[in-house]
Amino acid sequence: MAEVYKGRFAPSPTGLLHAGSLVAALAGWLDARIHGGQWLVRIEDVDIPRCVPGADQAILQQLAACGMTPDGPVLWQSQRGDAYAAALQGLVHQGWAYPCGCSRKEIESAQAVARHSAAVYPGTCRDGLNGKPARAWRLNVQAVQAALGLPAITHWHDRRLGAQQQNVCAEVGDFVLRRADGLWAYQLAVVLDDAMQGVGHVVRGQDLADNTARQIVLQHALGLPTPQYLHTPLVLGADGEKLSKQNGALALDLQHPVQALNKAAQVLGLPTVNENTPLRQALADWTALQNRNPKAHPR
Ligand code: GLU
């Protein structure tokens, strides 16, 4: 029997949806529809200090106003702490996760000495804390790759961007699974939840593409399947940066959902629609969008 398509939209409730987030939501929703599959919504509220009270419900209302209601129960990451803890414990048992006692300052100075780029953790605590108290927990990427016979360079395919690759050790280093403030890191939560929800298709904004190789390494470490990925074009603010609250993104206007959906459709290269456009046409256009190389078709 063919596997049932399951996709998800995973907003962080740090504010309301805006024109940028609607693009990923619409793309995922259309992709699920065209595959005759299910589209789930997961509220990614692990970063509690950044969450805005009530934003989760408001986001669900915004989606509903656009005609996008999830095909299953909504999952809140804040209720998944036990699963995250169990997974971390498993990784520690395997010798694949270790405590890190470095402060941000210590990491920066170690990076300067090793001439590492600012994004790469230099592995200071990999072989022990040297008397420092444990702060964060990190994945020992090299140990995982060696034990499982994974290549140093993680190759993956994006349905829109094409062939992608990253050397996680060299370009990121041992990344955080549990933060120094005790909060669960996005990478661990997202990998566990995608697997638990049976998500085989991840459709999300292109700004997240850079996390994918890390997530693939972690999926291997946890014995979980790797979904297929599709990263959607970003909406840029007036300053040329990704649209965000900081550069003036306005919350979606619930009074005019079709207008908002049309703007999102335009970003995806779909023709604008009105209430009379058959959904079938929108789905056909969506199929044509896939595997389009954004470099060859700049938007
Ligand atoms: N929660 C993330 C965000 O709102 C999305 C994570 C994902 O789709 O993997 O940016």
Short mmCIF file of C-alpha atoms and ligand atoms in Angstrom, two decimals:
data_model
loop_
_atom_site.label_atom_id
_atom_site.label_comp_id
_atom_site.label_asym_id
_atom_site.label_seq_id
_atom_site.Cartn_x
_atom_site.Cartn_y
_atom_site.Cartn_z
CA MET A 1 0.00 0.00 0.00
CA ALA A 2 1.32 3.44 -0.89
CA GLU A 3 2.40 5.48 2.11
CA VAL A 4 -0.07 8.19 3.14
CA TYR A 5 1.29 11.67 2.58
CA LYS A 6 1.61 13.64 5.81
CA GLY A 7 2.85 17.19 5.88
CA ARG A 8 2.86 19.84 8.55
CA PHE A 9 3.00 23.54 9.22
CA ALA A 10 4.99 24.29 12.35
CA PRO A 11 4.70 27.93 13.39
CA SER A 12 6.40 29.30 16.47
CA PRO A 13 3.82 31.32 18.41
CA THR A 14 6.11 34.31 18.76
CA GLY A 15 3.52 36.48 17.01
CA LEU A 16 0.77 36.29 14.43
CA LEU A 17 1.21 34.88 10.94
CA HIS A 18 2.32 37.43 8.35
CA ALA A 19 2.66 37.39 4.58
CA GLY A 20 5.90 35.40 4.82
CA SER A 21 4.62 32.63 7.05
CA LEU A 22 1.47 32.25 4.96
CA VAL A 23 3.61 31.25 1.96
CA ALA A 24 4.92 28.15 3.76
CA ALA A 25 1.46 27.37 5.12
CA LEU A 26 -0.18 27.63 1.70
CA ALA A 27 2.54 25.64 -0.04
CA GLY A 28 2.30 22.84 2.52
CA TRP A 29 -1.46 22.82 2.41
CA LEU A 30 -1.54 22.65 -1.41
CA ASP A 31 1.14 19.98 -1.44
CA ALA A 32 -0.88 17.84 0.97
CA ARG A 33 -4.03 18.37 -1.10
CA ILE A 34 -2.39 17.40 -4.36
CA HIS A 35 -0.98 14.25 -2.80
CA GLY A 36 -4.37 13.39 -1.34
CA GLY A 37 -2.67 13.52 2.03
CA GLN A 38 -2.96 15.10 5.43
CA TRP A 39 -1.78 18.52 6.53
CA LEU A 40 -1.01 18.86 10.24
CA VAL A 41 -0.28 21.88 12.38
CA ARG A 42 2.28 21.83 15.18
CA ILE A 43 2.75 24.74 17.53
CA GLU A 44 6.49 25.05 18.17
CA ASP A 45 6.40 26.65 21.58
CA VAL A 46 9.63 25.26 23.04
CA ASP A 47 11.30 28.66 23.24
CA ILE A 48 8.95 29.80 25.99
CA PRO A 49 10.46 33.26 26.62
CA ARG A 50 9.88 34.17 22.96
CA CYS A 51 6.28 32.90 22.82
CA VAL A 52 3.44 35.39 23.00
CA PRO A 53 0.51 34.24 25.14
CA GLY A 54 -2.53 33.53 22.97
CA ALA A 55 -0.57 33.62 19.71
CA ASP A 56 -1.09 29.88 19.19
CA GLN A 57 -4.88 30.19 19.15
CA ALA A 58 -4.69 33.35 17.07
CA ILE A 59 -2.55 31.55 14.46
CA LEU A 60 -5.05 28.70 14.28
CA GLN A 61 -7.81 31.26 13.73
CA GLN A 62 -5.81 32.99 11.00
CA LEU A 63 -5.32 29.67 9.22
CA ALA A 64 -8.99 28.84 9.54
CA ALA A 65 -9.91 32.23 8.08
CA CYS A 66 -7.81 31.28 5.03
CA GLY A 67 -9.64 27.97 4.74
CA MET A 68 -6.74 25.95 6.07
CA THR A 69 -7.77 23.72 8.92
CA PRO A 70 -5.51 20.88 10.04
CA ASP A 71 -6.42 17.31 9.12
CA GLY A 72 -5.60 16.02 12.59
CA PRO A 73 -5.08 17.13 16.18
CA VAL A 74 -2.78 20.10 16.76
CA LEU A 75 0.41 19.23 18.63
CA TRP A 76 2.03 21.62 21.12
CA GLN A 77 5.75 21.06 21.63
CA SER A 78 5.50 22.33 25.20
CA GLN A 79 3.73 19.04 26.00
CA ARG A 80 6.51 16.88 24.60
CA GLY A 81 9.24 17.40 27.20
CA ASP A 82 9.24 13.78 28.36
CA ALA A 83 9.83 12.49 24.83
CA TYR A 84 12.65 14.98 24.28
CA ALA A 85 14.25 14.00 27.61
CA ALA A 86 14.05 10.29 26.79
CA ALA A 87 15.66 10.84 23.39
CA LEU A 88 18.49 12.88 24.88
CA GLN A 89 19.07 10.21 27.49
CA GLY A 90 19.29 7.60 24.74
CA LEU A 91 21.87 9.64 22.87
CA VAL A 92 23.90 10.12 26.06
CA HIS A 93 23.83 6.34 26.66
CA GLN A 94 25.20 5.76 23.17
CA GLY A 95 27.98 8.25 23.87
CA TRP A 96 26.61 10.54 21.17
CA ALA A 97 25.61 13.50 23.32
CA TYR A 98 27.67 15.30 25.92
CA PRO A 99 27.32 18.16 28.37
CA CYS A 100 28.93 21.45 27.49
CA GLY A 101 30.06 23.93 30.12
CA CYS A 102 31.07 26.75 27.77
CA SER A 103 29.63 30.20 28.09
CA ARG A 104 29.00 32.16 24.88
CA LYS A 105 32.14 34.19 25.62
CA GLU A 106 34.30 31.10 26.03
CA ILE A 107 33.03 29.70 22.74
CA GLU A 108 33.83 32.95 20.97
CA SER A 109 37.39 33.07 22.28
CA ALA A 110 37.98 29.39 21.45
CA GLN A 111 36.70 30.09 17.95
CA ALA A 112 39.07 33.01 17.57
CA VAL A 113 42.06 30.88 18.63
CA ALA A 114 41.10 28.01 16.32
CA ARG A 115 40.19 30.50 13.56
CA HIS A 116 36.82 28.85 13.33
CA SER A 117 34.02 30.80 11.81
CA ALA A 118 31.64 32.27 14.37
CA ALA A 119 29.00 29.66 13.60
CA VAL A 120 31.14 26.61 14.40
CA TYR A 121 31.32 25.15 17.92
CA PRO A 122 34.99 24.27 18.40
CA GLY A 123 34.36 21.06 20.37
CA THR A 124 35.82 22.36 23.63
CA CYS A 125 33.84 20.04 25.96
CA ARG A 126 33.72 16.99 23.69
CA ASP A 127 36.24 15.13 25.85
CA GLY A 128 35.10 16.42 29.22
CA LEU A 129 33.95 19.45 31.14
CA ASN A 130 37.33 20.21 32.76
CA GLY A 131 35.64 20.96 36.07
CA LYS A 132 33.08 23.34 34.60
CA PRO A 133 29.40 22.80 35.46
CA ALA A 134 27.27 21.36 32.65
CA ARG A 135 25.20 23.97 30.83
CA ALA A 136 23.96 22.79 27.43
CA TRP A 137 23.91 19.33 25.85
CA ARG A 138 25.41 18.82 22.40
CA LEU A 139 25.39 16.09 19.76
CA ASN A 140 28.79 14.57 19.05
CA VAL A 141 28.42 14.72 15.27
CA GLN A 142 31.69 12.99 14.49
CA ALA A 143 30.91 10.08 16.84
CA VAL A 144 27.49 9.58 15.24
CA GLN A 145 28.89 9.71 11.72
CA ALA A 146 31.73 7.31 12.56
CA ALA A 147 29.52 4.81 14.38
CA LEU A 148 26.86 4.74 11.68
CA GLY A 149 29.21 4.98 8.70
CA LEU A 150 27.70 8.28 7.57
CA PRO A 151 29.71 10.44 5.18
CA ALA A 152 31.22 13.67 6.52
CA ILE A 153 29.23 15.58 3.93
CA THR A 154 25.48 15.21 4.28
CA HIS A 155 23.79 15.25 0.89
CA TRP A 156 20.07 15.83 0.55
CA HIS A 157 17.59 16.74 -2.12
CA ASP A 158 15.21 19.64 -1.91
CA ARG A 159 12.17 19.40 -4.16
CA ARG A 160 12.55 23.05 -5.15
CA LEU A 161 16.22 23.90 -4.57
CA GLY A 162 17.63 20.62 -5.95
CA ALA A 163 20.81 18.96 -4.65
CA GLN A 164 22.05 20.32 -1.33
CA GLN A 165 24.97 19.44 0.90
CA GLN A 166 26.63 20.42 4.14
CA ASN A 167 29.60 19.27 6.15
CA VAL A 168 27.95 19.55 9.54
CA CYS A 169 31.19 19.01 11.51
CA ALA A 170 33.10 21.68 9.61
CA GLU A 171 30.31 24.17 9.07
CA VAL A 172 28.31 23.89 12.31
CA GLY A 173 30.10 21.55 14.73
CA ASP A 174 28.47 19.73 17.62
CA PHE A 175 25.10 21.44 17.83
CA VAL A 176 22.90 22.00 20.87
CA LEU A 177 20.13 19.56 21.83
CA ARG A 178 19.26 21.12 25.15
CA ARG A 179 20.08 24.73 25.79
CA ALA A 180 21.95 26.16 28.76
CA ASP A 181 18.68 27.67 30.00
CA GLY A 182 17.16 24.16 30.12
CA LEU A 183 14.95 24.67 27.07
CA TRP A 184 14.84 22.06 24.33
CA ALA A 185 16.59 23.01 21.13
CA TYR A 186 14.61 23.33 17.92
CA GLN A 187 16.69 20.62 16.16
CA LEU A 188 15.84 17.88 18.65
CA ALA A 189 12.17 18.83 19.01
CA VAL A 190 11.53 19.11 15.28
CA VAL A 191 13.16 15.79 14.42
CA LEU A 192 11.33 13.88 17.15
CA ASP A 193 7.97 15.46 16.41
CA ASP A 194 8.15 15.01 12.64
CA ALA A 195 8.81 11.31 13.24
CA MET A 196 6.18 10.93 15.97
CA GLN A 197 3.55 12.58 13.75
CA GLY A 198 4.56 10.44 10.78
CA VAL A 199 5.50 13.48 8.70
CA GLY A 200 7.01 12.32 5.44
CA HIS A 201 7.00 15.75 3.77
CA VAL A 202 8.41 18.90 5.29
CA VAL A 203 7.40 22.10 3.49
CA ARG A 204 8.82 25.24 5.13
CA GLY A 205 10.52 28.56 4.41
CA GLN A 206 13.89 28.66 2.71
CA ASP A 207 15.45 30.36 5.73
CA LEU A 208 15.24 26.98 7.47
CA ALA A 209 16.98 25.01 4.69
CA ASP A 210 20.32 25.41 6.46
CA ASN A 211 19.06 23.29 9.39
CA THR A 212 18.24 20.28 7.25
CA ALA A 213 21.64 18.55 7.25
CA ARG A 214 21.78 18.76 11.06
CA GLN A 215 18.31 17.29 11.26
CA ILE A 216 19.27 14.44 8.94
CA VAL A 217 22.30 13.55 11.10
CA LEU A 218 20.07 13.61 14.16
CA GLN A 219 17.44 11.43 12.45
CA HIS A 220 20.14 8.84 11.81
CA ALA A 221 21.36 9.04 15.41
CA LEU A 222 17.84 8.47 16.69
CA GLY A 223 17.03 5.76 14.14
CA LEU A 224 14.26 7.88 12.59
CA PRO A 225 13.30 8.20 8.91
CA THR A 226 14.26 11.27 6.87
CA PRO A 227 11.29 13.11 5.34
CA GLN A 228 11.33 14.73 1.92
CA TYR A 229 11.99 18.45 1.99
CA LEU A 230 10.70 21.42 0.06
CA HIS A 231 11.79 24.91 1.05
CA THR A 232 9.58 27.74 -0.15
CA PRO A 233 10.64 31.18 -1.43
CA LEU A 234 10.93 33.92 1.18
CA VAL A 235 9.03 37.17 1.25
CA LEU A 236 11.51 39.97 1.61
CA GLY A 237 10.97 43.15 3.58
CA ALA A 238 11.78 46.62 2.27
CA ASP A 239 15.37 46.17 3.55
CA GLY A 240 15.87 43.06 1.37
CA GLU A 241 15.92 40.82 4.44
CA LYS A 242 13.46 38.02 5.16
CA LEU A 243 10.13 39.53 6.17
CA SER A 244 9.80 39.58 9.95
CA LYS A 245 8.21 41.62 12.67
CA GLN A 246 11.47 43.57 12.88
CA ASN A 247 11.25 44.89 9.32
CA GLY A 248 7.60 45.71 9.31
CA ALA A 249 5.69 42.49 8.61
CA LEU A 250 2.05 43.11 9.38
CA ALA A 251 -0.18 40.38 10.77
CA LEU A 252 -2.48 38.94 8.13
CA ASP A 253 -5.67 40.85 7.61
CA LEU A 254 -8.39 38.37 8.48
CA GLN A 255 -10.98 40.53 6.78
CA HIS A 256 -9.39 39.85 3.40
CA PRO A 257 -8.12 36.26 3.38
CA VAL A 258 -8.34 35.90 -0.42
CA GLN A 259 -6.11 38.93 -0.86
CA ALA A 260 -3.58 37.47 1.58
CA LEU A 261 -3.72 34.08 -0.14
CA ASN A 262 -3.21 35.71 -3.52
CA LYS A 263 -0.07 37.43 -2.32
CA ALA A 264 1.24 34.11 -1.03
CA ALA A 265 0.28 32.40 -4.29
CA GLN A 266 2.23 35.04 -6.23
CA VAL A 267 5.37 34.36 -4.21
CA LEU A 268 4.98 30.68 -5.10
CA GLY A 269 4.71 31.54 -8.78
CA LEU A 270 1.05 30.60 -8.90
CA PRO A 271 -1.50 32.72 -10.70
CA THR A 272 -3.73 34.73 -8.45
CA VAL A 273 -7.12 33.28 -7.77
CA ASN A 274 -10.52 34.55 -6.87
CA GLU A 275 -13.45 32.82 -5.28
CA ASN A 276 -14.39 31.37 -8.70
CA THR A 277 -11.04 29.87 -9.70
CA PRO A 278 -11.30 26.10 -9.59
CA LEU A 279 -9.08 24.60 -6.92
CA ARG A 280 -7.99 22.04 -9.51
CA GLN A 281 -6.16 24.79 -11.44
CA ALA A 282 -4.33 25.94 -8.32
CA LEU A 283 -3.25 22.38 -7.66
CA ALA A 284 -2.06 21.89 -11.24
CA ASP A 285 -0.01 25.08 -11.02
CA TRP A 286 1.47 23.90 -7.77
CA THR A 287 2.62 20.67 -9.41
CA ALA A 288 4.34 22.69 -12.13
CA LEU A 289 6.22 24.70 -9.50
CA GLN A 290 8.03 21.71 -8.08
CA ASN A 291 11.66 21.14 -8.97
CA ARG A 292 11.85 24.60 -10.42
CA ASN A 293 15.32 25.92 -9.79
CA PRO A 294 14.98 29.35 -8.14
CA LYS A 295 18.36 30.41 -9.56
CA ALA A 296 17.09 29.89 -13.08
CA HIS A 297 13.81 31.59 -12.27
CA PRO A 298 14.62 34.44 -9.92
CA ARG A 299 11.68 36.01 -8.19
N1 GLU B 1 8.94 26.77 14.05
C1 GLU B 1 9.73 27.16 12.94
C2 GLU B 1 9.40 28.58 12.53
O1 GLU B 1 8.33 29.07 12.84
C3 GLU B 1 9.52 26.26 11.74
C4 GLU B 1 10.21 24.97 11.89
C5 GLU B 1 10.08 23.99 10.75
O2 GLU B 1 9.18 24.13 9.93
O3 GLU B 1 10.89 23.07 10.71
O4 GLU B 1 10.22 29.21 11.91
#
